[in-house]
Amino acid sequence: MNQYGKYKNLFNKIYGESQIQLDAKMSEHIYFKVGGLVDILLTPNNVEQLKETITICKQNKIPFYVIGNGSNLLVRDGGIRGIVIKLCKLNRIERVGNKITAECGALLKDVSTEATAGSLAGFQFACGIPGSVGGAVFMNAGAYDGEISFVIEKAEVLDDNQEIKVLSKEELNLGYRQSLVMQKGYVVLSATFDLTPGDKEKIQDRVDTLTTRREDRQPLEYPSAGSTFKRPEGHFAGRLIEDAGLKGFTIGGACVSEKHAGFVINNGNGTAKDVLDVINHVRDEVKKQFDVDLYPEVRILGED
């Protein structure tokens, strides 16, 4: 039963009909392709709609969750009670000189493409990360010896009072898969990246190399949330999982990838429970065999 659908009329005042979905299938909005229904899914076109939405939710005590591209998200099979605000339409990208400013919903691969077009180096590491700018700043996303903290100059965020703040790189307090934004529960609105002029051909070559490496080593043909676990200090999660003999370990429609043990994938008609059961088994086995704690990198929302 939809517990919050009765509030749809409140959002009709600020949204067009196509921006509001009741009982939306979250499996259609996250890369894992699993998960139950959300009572109301909203896709704002601008920051003002976002701010008004959050105000309505707080005034009416409606739980809400802000998501980006859904690439690092797992929604449980019982779905989400309340509101999901998906920021995919806030996706403008602007390049001025050596700097690129991108809205939260802009895809990292599109920012990388813009950087390459402007002969700007430093963002190539993100060319294959499937997430959006907002999520990347939220978790200080990284790959191939690069991360957001290396290139970001500042970020525009929405605080708890729906006030817009501009935070410098230092104020963002970016660490391994963490940030002030995550700690405070702020919403990233945009980010500005300070890049380095370079040779366009060399920049494109690096992008091509990383793209090939990713295609060769990662199970991109299956739904997943990328690397499932954070890197434990002094170890690599994928190597620990492989050494534990867990490659190919399967529960229902979810399994540890044979191609890269750091990925839990949906190999058919998996459910969120299947994915979580595989994650929990992997954590238990690695702890038992190596006394190392693994923590999920994926964000988990919803109810069983």
Short mmCIF file of C-alpha atoms in Angstrom, two decimals:
data_model
loop_
_atom_site.label_atom_id
_atom_site.label_comp_id
_atom_site.label_asym_id
_atom_site.label_seq_id
_atom_site.Cartn_x
_atom_site.Cartn_y
_atom_site.Cartn_z
CA MET A 1 0.00 0.00 0.00
CA ASN A 2 1.30 3.47 -0.95
CA GLN A 3 1.64 5.30 2.36
CA TYR A 4 2.53 8.69 0.94
CA GLY A 5 0.68 8.87 -2.39
CA LYS A 6 -1.92 11.08 -0.71
CA TYR A 7 0.67 13.87 -0.72
CA LYS A 8 0.96 13.89 -4.50
CA ASN A 9 -1.31 16.94 -4.75
CA LEU A 10 1.24 18.98 -2.78
CA PHE A 11 3.82 18.36 -5.47
CA ASN A 12 1.38 18.95 -8.35
CA LYS A 13 1.72 22.67 -7.57
CA ILE A 14 5.39 22.76 -8.54
CA TYR A 15 5.86 19.79 -10.88
CA GLY A 16 4.57 18.79 -14.28
CA GLU A 17 2.80 15.46 -14.52
CA SER A 18 5.78 13.79 -16.22
CA GLN A 19 8.01 14.66 -13.26
CA ILE A 20 5.91 12.75 -10.71
CA GLN A 21 5.62 8.96 -10.54
CA LEU A 22 3.61 7.06 -7.95
CA ASP A 23 4.78 3.53 -7.07
CA ALA A 24 7.85 3.87 -9.25
CA LYS A 25 9.97 0.75 -9.72
CA MET A 26 13.36 1.53 -8.23
CA SER A 27 14.78 -1.39 -10.20
CA GLU A 28 14.43 0.86 -13.24
CA HIS A 29 16.46 3.62 -11.62
CA ILE A 30 19.50 1.83 -10.16
CA TYR A 31 22.28 -0.06 -11.90
CA PHE A 32 21.72 -3.26 -9.89
CA LYS A 33 18.25 -3.61 -11.53
CA VAL A 34 16.72 -4.79 -8.25
CA GLY A 35 14.54 -3.27 -5.53
CA GLY A 36 10.93 -2.55 -4.71
CA LEU A 37 8.67 0.44 -5.27
CA VAL A 38 9.02 3.97 -3.97
CA ASP A 39 5.82 5.78 -2.99
CA ILE A 40 6.66 8.89 -5.03
CA LEU A 41 9.57 9.55 -7.40
CA LEU A 42 10.23 13.19 -8.29
CA THR A 43 12.64 14.55 -10.92
CA PRO A 44 13.15 18.30 -10.41
CA ASN A 45 14.24 20.44 -13.33
CA ASN A 46 16.05 23.06 -11.27
CA VAL A 47 17.33 23.96 -7.82
CA GLU A 48 14.20 25.91 -6.90
CA GLN A 49 12.04 22.81 -7.42
CA LEU A 50 14.47 20.80 -5.33
CA LYS A 51 14.38 23.32 -2.49
CA GLU A 52 10.57 23.53 -2.54
CA THR A 53 10.34 19.73 -2.56
CA ILE A 54 12.52 19.37 0.52
CA THR A 55 10.56 22.12 2.29
CA ILE A 56 7.26 20.31 1.60
CA CYS A 57 8.72 17.02 2.83
CA LYS A 58 9.98 18.55 6.05
CA GLN A 59 6.78 20.47 6.74
CA ASN A 60 4.71 17.32 6.30
CA LYS A 61 7.21 14.94 7.94
CA ILE A 62 7.57 12.92 4.73
CA PRO A 63 10.81 10.90 4.60
CA PHE A 64 12.85 11.71 1.50
CA TYR A 65 16.02 10.49 -0.17
CA VAL A 66 18.10 12.28 -2.79
CA ILE A 67 19.78 10.16 -5.46
CA GLY A 68 21.78 10.75 -8.60
CA ASN A 69 22.37 8.21 -11.34
CA GLY A 70 21.74 5.18 -9.11
CA SER A 71 25.09 3.63 -9.96
CA ASN A 72 26.20 3.11 -6.37
CA LEU A 73 22.85 2.30 -4.83
CA LEU A 74 21.04 -0.84 -3.67
CA VAL A 75 17.32 -0.64 -2.85
CA ARG A 76 15.85 -3.45 -0.78
CA ASP A 77 12.96 -5.53 -2.12
CA GLY A 78 10.39 -3.85 0.14
CA GLY A 79 11.05 -0.55 -1.56
CA ILE A 80 11.17 2.94 -0.09
CA ARG A 81 8.47 4.65 1.93
CA GLY A 82 8.26 8.34 1.19
CA ILE A 83 9.90 10.32 -1.57
CA VAL A 84 12.91 9.74 -3.81
CA ILE A 85 14.24 12.88 -5.48
CA LYS A 86 16.27 12.00 -8.55
CA LEU A 87 18.56 14.78 -9.75
CA CYS A 88 19.33 13.50 -13.25
CA LYS A 89 17.85 16.60 -14.95
CA LEU A 90 20.24 18.99 -13.22
CA ASN A 91 23.00 18.16 -15.66
CA ARG A 92 24.47 21.30 -17.21
CA ILE A 93 28.22 21.41 -17.89
CA GLU A 94 30.18 24.60 -18.56
CA ARG A 95 33.86 24.99 -19.43
CA VAL A 96 35.62 28.31 -18.88
CA GLY A 97 39.38 28.36 -19.34
CA ASN A 98 40.92 25.53 -17.33
CA LYS A 99 37.84 25.02 -15.18
CA ILE A 100 34.70 22.97 -15.67
CA THR A 101 31.57 23.53 -13.60
CA ALA A 102 29.02 20.72 -13.70
CA GLU A 103 25.64 20.34 -12.03
CA CYS A 104 25.04 17.43 -9.69
CA GLY A 105 23.19 15.30 -12.23
CA ALA A 106 25.84 15.55 -14.93
CA LEU A 107 27.49 12.22 -15.69
CA LEU A 108 31.18 11.91 -14.92
CA LYS A 109 31.82 10.46 -18.38
CA ASP A 110 30.29 13.60 -19.93
CA VAL A 111 32.50 15.84 -17.78
CA SER A 112 35.47 13.75 -18.91
CA THR A 113 34.43 14.18 -22.54
CA GLU A 114 34.15 17.94 -22.06
CA ALA A 115 37.59 18.04 -20.45
CA THR A 116 39.10 16.11 -23.36
CA ALA A 117 37.42 18.42 -25.87
CA GLY A 118 39.06 21.36 -24.09
CA SER A 119 42.49 19.66 -23.92
CA LEU A 120 42.29 19.59 -20.14
CA ALA A 121 44.04 16.84 -18.19
CA GLY A 122 43.31 15.47 -14.73
CA PHE A 123 39.80 14.10 -15.16
CA GLN A 124 40.64 11.05 -17.26
CA PHE A 125 40.41 8.73 -14.23
CA ALA A 126 36.64 9.33 -14.12
CA CYS A 127 35.93 8.53 -17.79
CA GLY A 128 34.50 5.11 -16.94
CA ILE A 129 32.87 5.80 -13.58
CA PRO A 130 29.12 5.50 -14.24
CA GLY A 131 28.04 7.93 -11.53
CA SER A 132 27.06 11.59 -11.53
CA VAL A 133 28.88 14.61 -10.14
CA GLY A 134 26.76 14.89 -7.01
CA GLY A 135 27.37 11.32 -5.93
CA ALA A 136 31.04 11.57 -6.87
CA VAL A 137 31.57 14.55 -4.55
CA PHE A 138 29.41 12.94 -1.85
CA MET A 139 31.70 9.90 -1.67
CA ASN A 140 34.91 11.33 -3.16
CA ALA A 141 34.73 8.84 -6.00
CA GLY A 142 37.94 7.58 -7.51
CA ALA A 143 39.53 5.08 -9.87
CA TYR A 144 42.90 4.32 -11.46
CA ASP A 145 44.99 6.39 -9.02
CA GLY A 146 42.73 9.44 -9.33
CA GLU A 147 39.91 10.83 -7.21
CA ILE A 148 37.63 13.84 -6.99
CA SER A 149 39.74 15.46 -4.27
CA PHE A 150 42.64 15.77 -6.75
CA VAL A 151 40.71 18.00 -9.16
CA ILE A 152 37.87 19.73 -7.31
CA GLU A 153 38.11 23.43 -6.51
CA LYS A 154 34.75 23.97 -4.81
CA ALA A 155 31.21 22.65 -4.57
CA GLU A 156 27.84 24.33 -4.21
CA VAL A 157 25.66 22.52 -1.69
CA LEU A 158 22.24 22.76 -0.08
CA ASP A 159 22.41 22.61 3.71
CA ASP A 160 19.83 21.43 6.27
CA ASN A 161 18.01 24.77 6.10
CA GLN A 162 17.76 24.75 2.30
CA GLU A 163 20.41 27.46 2.18
CA ILE A 164 22.98 27.36 -0.61
CA LYS A 165 26.61 27.26 0.53
CA VAL A 166 29.82 27.21 -1.45
CA LEU A 167 32.43 24.92 0.11
CA SER A 168 36.10 25.02 -0.84
CA LYS A 169 38.11 21.86 -1.43
CA GLU A 170 39.47 22.15 2.11
CA GLU A 171 36.01 22.69 3.63
CA LEU A 172 34.68 19.61 1.83
CA ASN A 173 37.02 17.49 3.98
CA LEU A 174 37.40 14.82 1.31
CA GLY A 175 38.89 11.50 2.38
CA TYR A 176 38.70 7.91 1.19
CA ARG A 177 35.04 7.47 0.17
CA GLN A 178 33.91 10.22 2.51
CA SER A 179 33.25 13.96 2.66
CA LEU A 180 31.70 16.68 4.77
CA VAL A 181 28.67 16.43 2.48
CA MET A 182 28.19 12.81 3.53
CA GLN A 183 28.77 13.58 7.20
CA LYS A 184 26.31 16.50 7.27
CA GLY A 185 23.71 15.10 4.89
CA TYR A 186 24.03 18.05 2.52
CA VAL A 187 22.91 17.89 -1.13
CA VAL A 188 25.51 18.67 -3.80
CA LEU A 189 24.18 21.11 -6.40
CA SER A 190 27.28 21.58 -8.55
CA ALA A 191 31.05 21.28 -8.51
CA THR A 192 33.89 23.18 -10.14
CA PHE A 193 36.97 21.29 -11.24
CA ASP A 194 40.34 22.96 -11.78
CA LEU A 195 42.16 21.07 -14.52
CA THR A 196 45.51 21.29 -16.28
CA PRO A 197 46.07 22.23 -19.94
CA GLY A 198 47.57 19.35 -21.86
CA ASP A 199 47.99 17.65 -25.18
CA LYS A 200 44.59 16.57 -26.47
CA GLU A 201 45.93 13.46 -28.20
CA LYS A 202 47.69 12.26 -25.04
CA ILE A 203 44.61 12.96 -22.94
CA GLN A 204 42.44 10.95 -25.36
CA ASP A 205 45.00 8.12 -25.38
CA ARG A 206 44.78 7.92 -21.58
CA VAL A 207 40.97 7.85 -21.74
CA ASP A 208 41.11 5.08 -24.36
CA THR A 209 43.59 3.07 -22.28
CA LEU A 210 41.49 3.29 -19.13
CA THR A 211 38.31 2.45 -21.07
CA THR A 212 39.91 -0.69 -22.52
CA ARG A 213 41.29 -1.70 -19.14
CA ARG A 214 37.88 -1.31 -17.53
CA GLU A 215 36.15 -3.31 -20.27
CA ASP A 216 38.75 -6.09 -20.02
CA ARG A 217 38.75 -6.42 -16.24
CA GLN A 218 35.25 -5.53 -15.02
CA PRO A 219 31.95 -7.41 -15.54
CA LEU A 220 30.24 -4.53 -17.33
CA GLU A 221 27.82 -6.87 -19.08
CA TYR A 222 25.98 -7.52 -15.80
CA PRO A 223 24.02 -5.17 -13.52
CA SER A 224 26.05 -4.16 -10.47
CA ALA A 225 27.05 -1.14 -8.41
CA GLY A 226 30.69 -1.30 -9.41
CA SER A 227 33.17 -2.14 -6.66
CA THR A 228 31.00 -3.56 -3.90
CA PHE A 229 33.37 -3.05 -0.98
CA LYS A 230 35.60 -0.26 0.26
CA ARG A 231 39.31 -0.96 0.16
CA PRO A 232 40.39 -2.27 3.60
CA GLU A 233 43.57 -0.72 4.91
CA GLY A 234 46.60 -2.62 3.71
CA HIS A 235 44.59 -4.91 1.42
CA PHE A 236 42.56 -5.08 -1.78
CA ALA A 237 39.00 -6.31 -1.36
CA GLY A 238 38.95 -8.20 -4.65
CA ARG A 239 42.13 -10.09 -3.86
CA LEU A 240 40.89 -11.08 -0.40
CA ILE A 241 37.62 -12.33 -1.84
CA GLU A 242 39.40 -14.29 -4.57
CA ASP A 243 41.87 -15.78 -2.08
CA ALA A 244 38.90 -16.83 0.07
CA GLY A 245 37.73 -18.99 -2.85
CA LEU A 246 34.58 -16.95 -3.40
CA LYS A 247 34.76 -16.16 -7.10
CA GLY A 248 31.50 -17.36 -8.59
CA PHE A 249 29.82 -17.81 -5.20
CA THR A 250 26.09 -17.58 -5.91
CA ILE A 251 22.86 -17.10 -4.00
CA GLY A 252 19.72 -16.93 -6.13
CA GLY A 253 20.35 -14.52 -8.97
CA ALA A 254 23.34 -12.75 -7.43
CA CYS A 255 26.97 -13.82 -7.36
CA VAL A 256 30.58 -12.78 -6.96
CA SER A 257 31.88 -12.04 -10.44
CA GLU A 258 34.19 -14.60 -12.00
CA LYS A 259 35.84 -11.74 -13.89
CA HIS A 260 36.56 -9.49 -10.88
CA ALA A 261 35.95 -10.73 -7.33
CA GLY A 262 35.42 -7.18 -6.08
CA PHE A 263 32.08 -7.04 -7.90
CA VAL A 264 28.83 -8.60 -6.73
CA ILE A 265 26.59 -8.82 -9.79
CA ASN A 266 22.99 -9.54 -10.68
CA ASN A 267 23.49 -12.45 -13.07
CA GLY A 268 19.88 -12.93 -14.05
CA ASN A 269 16.71 -12.35 -12.11
CA GLY A 270 18.39 -11.48 -8.84
CA THR A 271 16.68 -9.76 -5.94
CA ALA A 272 18.06 -7.25 -3.49
CA LYS A 273 17.95 -9.97 -0.85
CA ASP A 274 20.12 -12.19 -3.06
CA VAL A 275 22.66 -9.39 -3.42
CA LEU A 276 22.68 -8.63 0.30
CA ASP A 277 23.00 -12.32 1.18
CA VAL A 278 26.04 -12.63 -1.09
CA ILE A 279 27.56 -9.48 0.41
CA ASN A 280 27.04 -10.76 3.94
CA HIS A 281 28.47 -14.19 3.13
CA VAL A 282 31.56 -12.60 1.57
CA ARG A 283 32.06 -10.40 4.62
CA ASP A 284 31.72 -13.38 6.97
CA GLU A 285 34.17 -15.55 5.03
CA VAL A 286 36.82 -12.86 4.63
CA LYS A 287 36.58 -12.07 8.33
CA LYS A 288 36.83 -15.76 9.23
CA GLN A 289 39.74 -16.54 6.92
CA PHE A 290 41.79 -13.36 7.12
CA ASP A 291 40.42 -11.43 10.11
CA VAL A 292 39.76 -8.43 7.85
CA ASP A 293 36.53 -6.45 7.98
CA LEU A 294 34.94 -5.54 4.64
CA TYR A 295 32.48 -2.66 4.47
CA PRO A 296 30.10 -2.09 1.55
CA GLU A 297 30.85 0.88 -0.66
CA VAL A 298 27.35 0.70 -2.08
CA ARG A 299 24.64 2.81 -0.40
CA ILE A 300 21.73 0.68 0.82
CA LEU A 301 18.21 2.12 1.10
CA GLY A 302 14.69 0.85 1.75
CA GLU A 303 13.04 -1.93 3.70
CA ASP A 304 12.93 -5.70 3.41
#
